[in-house]
Amino acid sequence: MFIQHYKKLTAEWLMLGFVLALSGLLIVYFVWNERGLIMASNVERMRLQTLIIDENLSHQLEGVRSALDSMRATLHGASSCSADCRRTLLQSLKRAMPGVRALLVLDRKGDIVLSDDDLRDRRLDDHDYTSRVERMRDPDTMYLSQPYENTPGVFNIKLSMAVIGADGSNDGAVSAILNPEYFDAVMRSALYAPDMNSAITEDSGRRILFVPADPTAMRNTSAAPDPFFVRHQRSRRAETVLDGPSTSGEQRLVVQRTMLLRGLGLDKTLVVSLGRNQALMAAGWHSMAWTCGVAWLVFGLTSSGALVLVQRRRRVLEDLAEARANEQALAAEKVELALNGANLGLWEWNMVDDVRTVDGRAAAMLGYTRDELNSGAIDWRTSVKDDDIPAIEAALSAHLADNSRSFEAEYRMRHRAGHWIWVQSRGRVVERAADGKPMRMLGTRMDISARKLAEAEIAHLAFYDGLTNLPNRRLLLDRLHHAIAKAARGGNHGAVLFVDLDNFKSLNDTMGHDMGDRLLEMVAFRLSEVTRESDTVARLGGDEFVILLEDLGEDQQQAMGNAAAVAGKVLDSLSRCYTLDAHELRSTPSIGVVLFGAEHHTINDLLRQADMAMYEAKAAGRATFRFFDPHMQVALDASATLEADLRFALQRDELRLYYQPVVGHSGSITGVEALLRWQHPQRGLIPPGDFIPQAEKSGLIVELGQWVLEAACRQLVQWAGSADNAHLSMAVNVSARQFRQPTFVDQVLAVLERTGADPRLLKLELTESMLLTDMDDVIAKMTTLKAHGVGFALDDFGTGYSSLSYLKLLPIDQLKIDRSFVHDMLLTRHASSIVRAIITLAYSMDLAVVAEGVETRDQWEALEAFGCNAFQGFLFGRATPVAELALAVLPGGDTDCTPSSKQLAAMLDMSI
């Protein structure tokens, strides 16, 4: 096969090579023939042109001889022609010959004795030539002069005949000066190409006429003869055609012709030559050769490329044919393997005789042999489940009505062992009668029992929780939708119970998720035990369960009682001890209950309300249940409205900073604390206690804190411009969420840089709750800001997680005594002792101390007695806008508030 293919390729390439070689030879032949034609044509034309020049010059020279003879006849003594007659004759002869420039009569010394215009112009004379006049002895010879230049660039030639006296001596000569322009025109008319030149050369090799004009060459009398002229002379032929290099090195073709000049008696032999550049002559056939060569090359490349493409395509087609043959050879085997691998059985239905046959695989699916089923003893209809027969008939009818659709049906058949199996049958009509009536069908049958089982399991997983096998959220929402619609139609009430396990996260974290999963399984089991079969117990996710109760009664109070009873059962059941791997665990639920009835309800509203009620149960101490109260919704809506308004407050510039003074021992203000207020457009001035908790919950506290920090720094910058206020410090409260932001330090430093505030006057107040988590991060942030000059105060000290260990580590500058201790210190010994201990602790750690909530003079005096020297409270001023802030006033105008000895003793006594 390979050798045959190789021979075929070789033959094709040899054929192509032969065609290319033959076409190349033909092109060479035609080009060479064209070259010969062009050369022959040019030679013939040049020969003709030299002949024309020869004839024209001969004719002119004959005319000149005749004129000279006529002039000479008038000079004989027997002539009766006077001088005027002779001049008139000269003028007439000159006009009759355009090739003659002047006619002259010379004496034997060469002097002009008579001319056609009687000017006797010496410039017309050639001394070298006229000096030879007396040597002209032959009256029949016409003497030709050498070219001589009277006018620059214009060369003249003379033809002369001797005048012989009666005694045979020379009496002078008659001469004709030839017109060079005329002969130049005659010579130029023979040039049919710009590269041509023509010349007339005498037998000595000197050119007497050259076109185009070459004055330099004409003046050079010592130049060697033209090589073409020399070759012509040597050939001794009247006409030659020669080629070769010229004196300039140019390759030229030259045609030369020796003028016969019979009967003229000219003393010199003249040769007419025409020359042409051979390269320009060959340009025509060179262009043709290049064109033909390129065309031949393109033809060769195209033919070769086409042959390669044809051979490749033929090879592809042969490979495809071979592959198709192999595929067809393997088709039966592949089909058989595919059917075996896919467990597909084949069936055939002869619809004319209503006979069905199957192969062995199809029979084995039902537990029979092929012969048992094909014998006709078992009717296939009796093997199909009655419920599935209508679907089979519908699919068959659809296929017969539209042959473009395949027959496909899934149905159940009885196995020989008695159980049902699912089969998928596909087929198509493969033969029809002339009238279109179906005659035969072929198809396959596959056992899809495992797939059906998997689909049922997937469907179960789509609607049931994988851990507890309870309905999941998707199925719950569907059933809740139907329950709401049913209650709206029938008037019966239903209820939704939202169950959340208390402290389930702690159990998961301490005992592991596996133990948590087992607890959830037991919770699901107990919930199913205490509810009816008609009720729905679903798991939403995590430790959240929902119970849907229906048909609780038409009366709302009755329905509430029934729902409370079920909630109580759930509470009792789930609060019992759980035994897990020898561990006895206790977990209690918090349950939220919401009723629904004929009123319009949405699924989302019911679940949200049940969730709110559940959180009320948690807030009530857990391990209980609560019904949804509409007031909860009102509070939730108010909270949502407050949050939305708070978001717009930042955009609308509704926030305000109020400042409460901090005074020293003398009562002068040493600084202020910045306190946030909200100027609501409808509700007026809102104190921070009404919106800060919501800001903390929603995360807006970070934006609020950033705004407060920037506004406080701008105020510091304004005070820095006044000498009276430049010393005032600014205390700013920082929330725990704001402080925990990774970019908190960068934000504070950016605000200081942007506003230009002095960081030494800025004091950030932190609460003890910040110190409960990630102490290292807290210390790192405080240390960084401390290095830039920012101070820190610990607010509400003593009310939170007070620890001397963190006081030792934290770079704080000040402790602030909580107002509750200040309020009670004059009332109880414990509060007084705590205040005194805080002051003593602060001074022992080199910390400043500020007492908050100082409202009376007695409190102020008592604090001073304990050694406190910084105070803040209503006694010194409430928080006010900066415009209303009094910056240097003591309460009541006093300047000395030192307690008396009795008062001091009494206060010390109370603190013991």
Coordinates of N, CA, C and O in Angstrom, one line a residue, residues 31 40 55 58 107 145 194 283-284 289 333 352 403 418 420 464 479 499 537 545 576 597 604 714 790 891:
V31 N 11.4 33.7 -26.4 CA 12.2 34.9 -26.0 C 13.4 35.1 -27.0 O 13.7 36.2 -27.4
A40 N 17.2 41.9 -35.7 CA 17.2 42.0 -37.2 C 16.4 43.2 -37.7 O 16.8 43.9 -38.6
E55 N 22.2 58.6 -50.0 CA 21.5 59.2 -51.2 C 21.4 60.7 -51.1 O 21.6 61.4 -52.0
S58 N 24.8 62.4 -51.4 CA 25.2 62.3 -52.8 C 24.5 63.3 -53.6 O 25.1 64.0 -54.5
D107 N 41.5 83.5 -55.4 CA 42.6 83.5 -56.3 C 43.6 82.4 -55.9 O 43.3 81.7 -54.9
S145 N 37.5 70.0 -47.7 CA 38.4 70.5 -46.6 C 38.1 69.7 -45.3 O 37.0 69.0 -45.2
P194 N 16.3 57.7 -29.1 CA 17.2 58.7 -28.4 C 18.6 58.3 -28.1 O 19.5 59.1 -27.8
A283 N 16.3 45.9 -24.3 CA 15.4 46.1 -23.1 C 14.0 45.5 -23.5 O 13.3 44.9 -22.6
G284 N 13.6 45.5 -24.7 CA 12.3 44.9 -25.1 C 12.2 43.4 -24.8 O 11.3 42.9 -24.1
A289 N 11.5 38.6 -21.4 CA 12.1 37.4 -20.8 C 11.8 37.4 -19.3 O 11.5 36.3 -18.7
E333 N -19.3 -4.5 16.7 CA -18.6 -4.9 18.0 C -18.8 -3.8 19.0 O -19.1 -4.1 20.2
V352 N -47.5 -5.3 12.5 CA -48.6 -5.9 11.7 C -49.2 -7.1 12.3 O -50.4 -7.3 12.4
N403 N -43.3 11.5 13.7 CA -42.2 10.6 13.6 C -40.9 11.2 14.0 O -39.9 10.5 14.2
G418 N -41.1 -11.4 41.5 CA -42.3 -10.9 42.1 C -42.2 -9.4 42.4 O -43.2 -8.7 42.6
W420 N -41.2 -5.3 41.7 CA -41.3 -4.4 40.6 C -39.9 -3.7 40.3 O -39.2 -3.4 41.2
Y464 N -35.9 17.5 53.1 CA -35.7 17.1 54.5 C -34.3 17.3 54.9 O -33.4 17.3 54.1
R479 N -45.4 24.1 53.4 CA -46.5 23.7 54.2 C -47.1 25.0 54.9 O -48.4 25.0 55.2
V499 N -38.3 27.5 68.1 CA -37.6 26.8 69.2 C -36.1 27.0 69.0 O -35.6 26.7 67.9
V537 N -42.9 19.5 62.2 CA -41.7 19.8 62.9 C -40.5 20.0 61.9 O -40.2 19.0 61.3
F545 N -35.4 25.3 65.5 CA -36.5 24.4 65.0 C -37.8 25.2 64.9 O -37.9 26.2 65.7
R576 N -35.6 18.0 79.8 CA -35.2 16.8 80.5 C -33.7 16.5 80.2 O -33.2 17.0 79.2
G597 N -54.5 33.3 61.7 CA -55.9 32.9 61.5 C -56.5 33.5 60.2 O -55.8 33.5 59.1
N604 N -43.0 35.4 55.8 CA -41.9 36.1 56.4 C -42.3 36.8 57.7 O -41.5 36.8 58.6
R714 N -11.0 69.6 65.2 CA -11.2 71.0 64.6 C -11.5 72.0 65.7 O -11.0 73.2 65.6
V790 N -0.8 61.4 72.0 CA -2.2 61.2 72.4 C -2.3 60.6 73.8 O -1.6 59.6 74.1
P891 N -18.4 77.6 90.8 CA -19.8 77.5 91.2 C -20.0 78.5 92.4 O -19.3 78.5 93.3

